[in-house]
Amino acid sequence: MTIYITLACTHHDPEGRLRNQAERIAPVLQRIFYGIVVRATDRTPDDALLPLMQTGAHIHRAPSCGHLRLGRARREALRLGLEAGAHHVLFCDLDRALHWAEYYPAELASVASLIPAYDFLILGRTPRAFDSHPRAQCDTEAIVNRVFAQVSGQEWDITAAARGISRRAATDILDACPDETIGTDVSWPLFLQRTGLYAIGAVETEGLEYETADRFPEEVAAAGGIDAWKARIDADPREWALRLEIARIEVEAAVAHMSL
């Protein structure tokens, strides 16, 4: 029997910065996946979505939820995948999927082939890929991963927000795990783990390395390279405040799923 794996993405690109990359790479995604569905914000211009539309991707437009309420957009993307008839979904932010397909296409195809063996496959990062992010992201996500390990007993990198999800696991999440915050990084796997009904695993990847710089090639060059550009991000206390708030929400999601 053919297993249909659909790529289900969230996407927010109000300045259309990823259009050129999408034009180059959308055909690669089309070759790997049975279908592509994208929950795009209504602030993302049509022109930026055109390369995806040309591959036959299904685009759903909705207002931005903001960083802290991303769970709502993630649930909508997951639902779109099921409505498209997927047996399994690879859920991933579109900017990460584009970067992965451009720089590590063979790895992405290999990971996609692993998904049918699990109900929920957490796609994390190798130590090198994890450390490629700014310190504000690495240091706060390390806290979340540590708390998740304490609650779940599994030392997995859960904060890359990429998952392989079976149809039945996705249905259960949509029906009985109502979290609409960014804490879905934590709440989805812990919810499924507590049922004891699902095959859950994890794999480390190189392709989920830091992808945000793909949007800002001119700014990165002007800063003197990627390390200098990331140093500017880490020098901004507002970035640390945002990442700390995200970590707080994620840790609270873990606490909510602790066994009593």
Short mmCIF file of C-alpha atoms in Angstrom, two decimals:
data_model
loop_
_atom_site.label_atom_id
_atom_site.label_comp_id
_atom_site.label_asym_id
_atom_site.label_seq_id
_atom_site.Cartn_x
_atom_site.Cartn_y
_atom_site.Cartn_z
CA MET A 1 0.00 0.00 0.00
CA THR A 2 1.26 3.47 -0.86
CA ILE A 3 1.76 5.68 2.20
CA TYR A 4 0.83 9.28 1.49
CA ILE A 5 2.96 11.80 3.41
CA THR A 6 1.85 15.40 3.21
CA LEU A 7 4.03 18.34 4.17
CA ALA A 8 1.94 20.61 6.41
CA CYS A 9 3.43 24.02 7.12
CA THR A 10 2.82 27.30 8.84
CA HIS A 11 4.15 30.37 7.02
CA HIS A 12 4.54 34.07 7.80
CA ASP A 13 6.49 36.16 5.29
CA PRO A 14 4.96 39.65 5.15
CA GLU A 15 7.86 41.10 3.14
CA GLY A 16 8.03 38.20 0.70
CA ARG A 17 11.66 37.55 1.56
CA LEU A 18 11.44 33.80 0.90
CA ARG A 19 9.85 34.05 -2.53
CA ASN A 20 13.06 33.44 -4.48
CA GLN A 21 14.00 30.48 -2.31
CA ALA A 22 10.49 29.06 -2.66
CA GLU A 23 10.74 29.41 -6.43
CA ARG A 24 13.95 27.38 -6.44
CA ILE A 25 13.03 24.80 -3.83
CA ALA A 26 9.27 24.20 -4.00
CA PRO A 27 9.77 21.65 -6.82
CA VAL A 28 12.15 19.72 -4.54
CA LEU A 29 9.46 19.54 -1.86
CA GLN A 30 6.95 18.50 -4.50
CA ARG A 31 9.13 15.52 -5.46
CA ILE A 32 9.51 14.36 -1.85
CA PHE A 33 5.92 14.72 -0.63
CA TYR A 34 2.57 13.48 -1.85
CA GLY A 35 1.10 16.89 -1.20
CA ILE A 36 1.84 20.26 0.41
CA VAL A 37 -0.53 22.33 2.54
CA VAL A 38 0.35 25.72 3.96
CA ARG A 39 -1.38 27.74 6.64
CA ALA A 40 -0.14 31.18 5.62
CA THR A 41 -0.84 34.45 7.39
CA ASP A 42 -3.01 36.94 5.58
CA ARG A 43 -0.08 39.38 5.70
CA THR A 44 1.98 37.11 3.44
CA PRO A 45 1.59 38.53 -0.09
CA ASP A 46 0.16 36.44 -2.91
CA ASP A 47 3.37 36.86 -4.90
CA ALA A 48 5.36 35.16 -2.15
CA LEU A 49 3.00 32.18 -2.26
CA LEU A 50 2.89 31.86 -6.05
CA PRO A 51 5.80 29.35 -6.32
CA LEU A 52 3.97 27.06 -3.90
CA MET A 53 0.69 27.43 -5.74
CA GLN A 54 2.43 26.46 -8.96
CA THR A 55 3.37 23.10 -7.41
CA GLY A 56 -0.27 22.47 -6.55
CA ALA A 57 0.12 23.29 -2.87
CA HIS A 58 -3.09 24.05 -1.01
CA ILE A 59 -2.88 27.47 0.66
CA HIS A 60 -5.11 28.53 3.53
CA ARG A 61 -4.96 32.18 4.62
CA ALA A 62 -5.67 33.30 8.17
CA PRO A 63 -4.59 36.08 10.54
CA SER A 64 -1.25 35.82 12.29
CA CYS A 65 -1.40 34.30 15.76
CA GLY A 66 1.90 35.79 16.90
CA HIS A 67 4.80 33.84 18.35
CA LEU A 68 3.18 32.91 21.64
CA ARG A 69 -0.11 31.63 20.17
CA LEU A 70 1.44 29.60 17.36
CA GLY A 71 -0.37 26.50 18.54
CA ARG A 72 -3.53 27.72 16.84
CA ALA A 73 -1.79 27.99 13.46
CA ARG A 74 -0.11 24.62 13.98
CA ARG A 75 -3.45 22.97 14.68
CA GLU A 76 -4.90 24.52 11.52
CA ALA A 77 -1.96 23.25 9.45
CA LEU A 78 -2.38 19.78 10.92
CA ARG A 79 -6.08 19.81 10.10
CA LEU A 80 -5.32 20.90 6.53
CA GLY A 81 -3.03 17.91 6.17
CA LEU A 82 -5.75 15.52 7.25
CA GLU A 83 -8.29 17.18 4.96
CA ALA A 84 -5.83 16.67 2.09
CA GLY A 85 -6.04 12.92 2.69
CA ALA A 86 -2.64 12.36 4.25
CA HIS A 87 -1.86 9.04 5.93
CA HIS A 88 1.00 10.82 7.69
CA VAL A 89 1.97 14.47 7.98
CA LEU A 90 5.39 16.04 8.23
CA PHE A 91 4.63 19.21 10.14
CA CYS A 92 7.30 21.91 9.81
CA ASP A 93 7.49 25.68 9.49
CA LEU A 94 7.85 26.46 5.80
CA ASP A 95 11.07 28.44 6.19
CA ARG A 96 12.67 25.42 7.87
CA ALA A 97 11.33 23.06 5.20
CA LEU A 98 12.72 25.24 2.40
CA HIS A 99 16.14 25.45 4.05
CA TRP A 100 16.19 21.70 4.70
CA ALA A 101 15.24 20.89 1.10
CA GLU A 102 17.82 23.29 -0.30
CA TYR A 103 20.84 22.26 1.75
CA TYR A 104 20.06 18.69 2.85
CA PRO A 105 17.53 17.29 0.34
CA ALA A 106 18.71 13.68 0.66
CA GLU A 107 18.39 13.82 4.44
CA LEU A 108 14.88 15.29 4.18
CA ALA A 109 13.81 12.52 1.81
CA SER A 110 15.35 9.91 4.11
CA VAL A 111 13.60 11.32 7.18
CA ALA A 112 10.30 11.41 5.29
CA SER A 113 10.71 7.70 4.56
CA LEU A 114 11.02 7.00 8.32
CA ILE A 115 7.78 8.72 9.27
CA PRO A 116 5.37 5.83 8.50
CA ALA A 117 7.12 3.68 11.13
CA TYR A 118 5.88 5.98 13.91
CA ASP A 119 2.75 7.69 15.08
CA PHE A 120 4.80 10.65 16.25
CA LEU A 121 8.39 11.18 15.15
CA ILE A 122 10.12 14.15 16.76
CA LEU A 123 12.55 15.72 14.33
CA GLY A 124 15.32 17.34 16.30
CA ARG A 125 18.81 18.60 15.62
CA THR A 126 22.32 17.25 15.86
CA PRO A 127 24.51 19.12 18.36
CA ARG A 128 26.06 21.04 15.46
CA ALA A 129 22.68 22.02 14.01
CA PHE A 130 21.38 23.03 17.45
CA ASP A 131 24.44 25.18 18.13
CA SER A 132 24.08 26.96 14.79
CA HIS A 133 21.31 29.12 16.31
CA PRO A 134 21.84 32.37 18.23
CA ARG A 135 22.64 31.93 21.91
CA ALA A 136 19.31 33.45 22.95
CA GLN A 137 17.62 30.57 21.17
CA CYS A 138 20.06 27.81 22.16
CA ASP A 139 20.21 28.67 25.83
CA THR A 140 16.46 28.99 26.36
CA GLU A 141 15.56 25.96 24.22
CA ALA A 142 18.08 23.90 26.20
CA ILE A 143 16.01 24.66 29.31
CA VAL A 144 12.84 23.42 27.61
CA ASN A 145 14.55 20.25 26.41
CA ARG A 146 15.88 19.62 29.92
CA VAL A 147 12.43 19.98 31.49
CA PHE A 148 10.90 17.77 28.81
CA ALA A 149 13.47 15.09 29.62
CA GLN A 150 12.61 15.26 33.31
CA VAL A 151 8.89 14.87 32.62
CA SER A 152 9.02 12.35 29.76
CA GLY A 153 12.17 10.39 30.54
CA GLN A 154 13.40 11.06 26.99
CA GLU A 155 16.37 13.32 26.21
CA TRP A 156 15.11 14.62 22.89
CA ASP A 157 15.42 17.95 21.14
CA ILE A 158 11.76 18.92 20.91
CA THR A 159 12.01 22.65 20.14
CA ALA A 160 12.68 22.57 16.39
CA ALA A 161 8.89 22.29 15.92
CA ALA A 162 9.12 19.59 13.24
CA ARG A 163 7.18 16.36 13.58
CA GLY A 164 6.12 13.30 11.63
CA ILE A 165 2.54 12.52 12.70
CA SER A 166 0.24 9.65 11.77
CA ARG A 167 -3.36 10.31 10.85
CA ARG A 168 -4.71 8.70 14.00
CA ALA A 169 -2.29 10.59 16.26
CA ALA A 170 -3.11 13.87 14.52
CA THR A 171 -6.83 13.21 14.92
CA ASP A 172 -6.37 12.54 18.63
CA ILE A 173 -4.33 15.71 19.06
CA LEU A 174 -6.97 17.82 17.32
CA ASP A 175 -9.79 16.21 19.30
CA ALA A 176 -8.30 16.04 22.79
CA CYS A 177 -5.19 18.26 23.09
CA PRO A 178 -6.55 21.81 22.76
CA ASP A 179 -3.31 23.70 23.43
CA GLU A 180 -3.17 26.79 21.18
CA THR A 181 0.12 28.17 22.51
CA ILE A 182 3.67 27.62 21.29
CA GLY A 183 3.74 25.03 24.07
CA THR A 184 2.55 22.45 21.51
CA ASP A 185 6.25 21.63 21.11
CA VAL A 186 5.85 19.97 24.51
CA SER A 187 2.14 19.28 24.91
CA TRP A 188 1.67 17.19 21.75
CA PRO A 189 4.33 14.54 22.52
CA LEU A 190 3.50 14.45 26.24
CA PHE A 191 -0.22 14.09 25.53
CA LEU A 192 0.40 11.16 23.18
CA GLN A 193 2.95 9.57 25.52
CA ARG A 194 0.50 9.58 28.43
CA THR A 195 -2.10 7.63 26.40
CA GLY A 196 0.36 4.76 25.92
CA LEU A 197 -1.25 4.08 22.54
CA TYR A 198 1.24 5.51 20.11
CA ALA A 199 4.68 4.68 18.73
CA ILE A 200 6.81 7.74 19.52
CA GLY A 201 10.41 8.26 18.47
CA ALA A 202 12.98 10.90 17.63
CA VAL A 203 15.72 11.48 15.11
CA GLU A 204 18.45 14.11 14.96
CA THR A 205 18.93 16.04 11.72
CA GLU A 206 21.43 18.41 10.18
CA GLY A 207 18.82 20.13 8.01
CA LEU A 208 17.02 21.75 10.93
CA GLU A 209 19.99 24.03 11.48
CA TYR A 210 19.47 27.79 11.78
CA GLU A 211 17.35 28.92 8.85
CA THR A 212 16.30 32.49 9.63
CA ALA A 213 19.37 33.99 7.97
CA ASP A 214 18.02 32.79 4.60
CA ARG A 215 15.62 35.75 4.74
CA PHE A 216 18.34 38.33 5.28
CA PRO A 217 21.33 37.74 2.96
CA GLU A 218 22.09 41.44 2.49
CA GLU A 219 21.89 42.15 6.22
CA VAL A 220 24.12 39.17 7.01
CA ALA A 221 26.70 40.39 4.47
CA ALA A 222 26.56 43.94 5.84
CA ALA A 223 27.13 42.66 9.37
CA GLY A 224 30.30 40.88 8.24
CA GLY A 225 28.97 37.32 8.14
CA ILE A 226 26.56 35.01 9.91
CA ASP A 227 28.42 34.96 13.25
CA ALA A 228 28.50 38.74 13.47
CA TRP A 229 24.83 38.92 12.50
CA LYS A 230 23.85 36.40 15.19
CA ALA A 231 25.94 38.34 17.72
CA ARG A 232 23.79 41.41 17.00
CA ILE A 233 20.67 39.37 17.69
CA ASP A 234 22.10 38.16 20.99
CA ALA A 235 23.03 41.72 21.95
CA ASP A 236 19.35 42.74 21.89
CA PRO A 237 17.67 42.21 25.31
CA ARG A 238 14.28 42.13 23.57
CA GLU A 239 15.27 38.91 21.81
CA TRP A 240 16.17 37.34 25.13
CA ALA A 241 12.88 38.51 26.64
CA LEU A 242 10.93 36.89 23.80
CA ARG A 243 12.85 33.63 24.01
CA LEU A 244 12.51 33.50 27.78
CA GLU A 245 8.74 34.01 27.48
CA ILE A 246 8.55 31.22 24.91
CA ALA A 247 10.52 28.96 27.25
CA ARG A 248 8.19 29.82 30.14
CA ILE A 249 5.14 28.80 28.11
CA GLU A 250 6.81 25.57 27.02
CA VAL A 251 7.80 24.66 30.58
CA GLU A 252 4.27 25.38 31.80
CA ALA A 253 2.98 23.01 29.10
CA ALA A 254 5.26 20.32 30.49
CA VAL A 255 4.03 20.93 34.03
CA ALA A 256 0.43 20.61 32.85
CA HIS A 257 1.15 17.11 31.52
CA MET A 258 3.06 15.79 34.53
CA SER A 259 1.75 12.53 35.95
CA LEU A 260 0.03 13.19 39.26
#
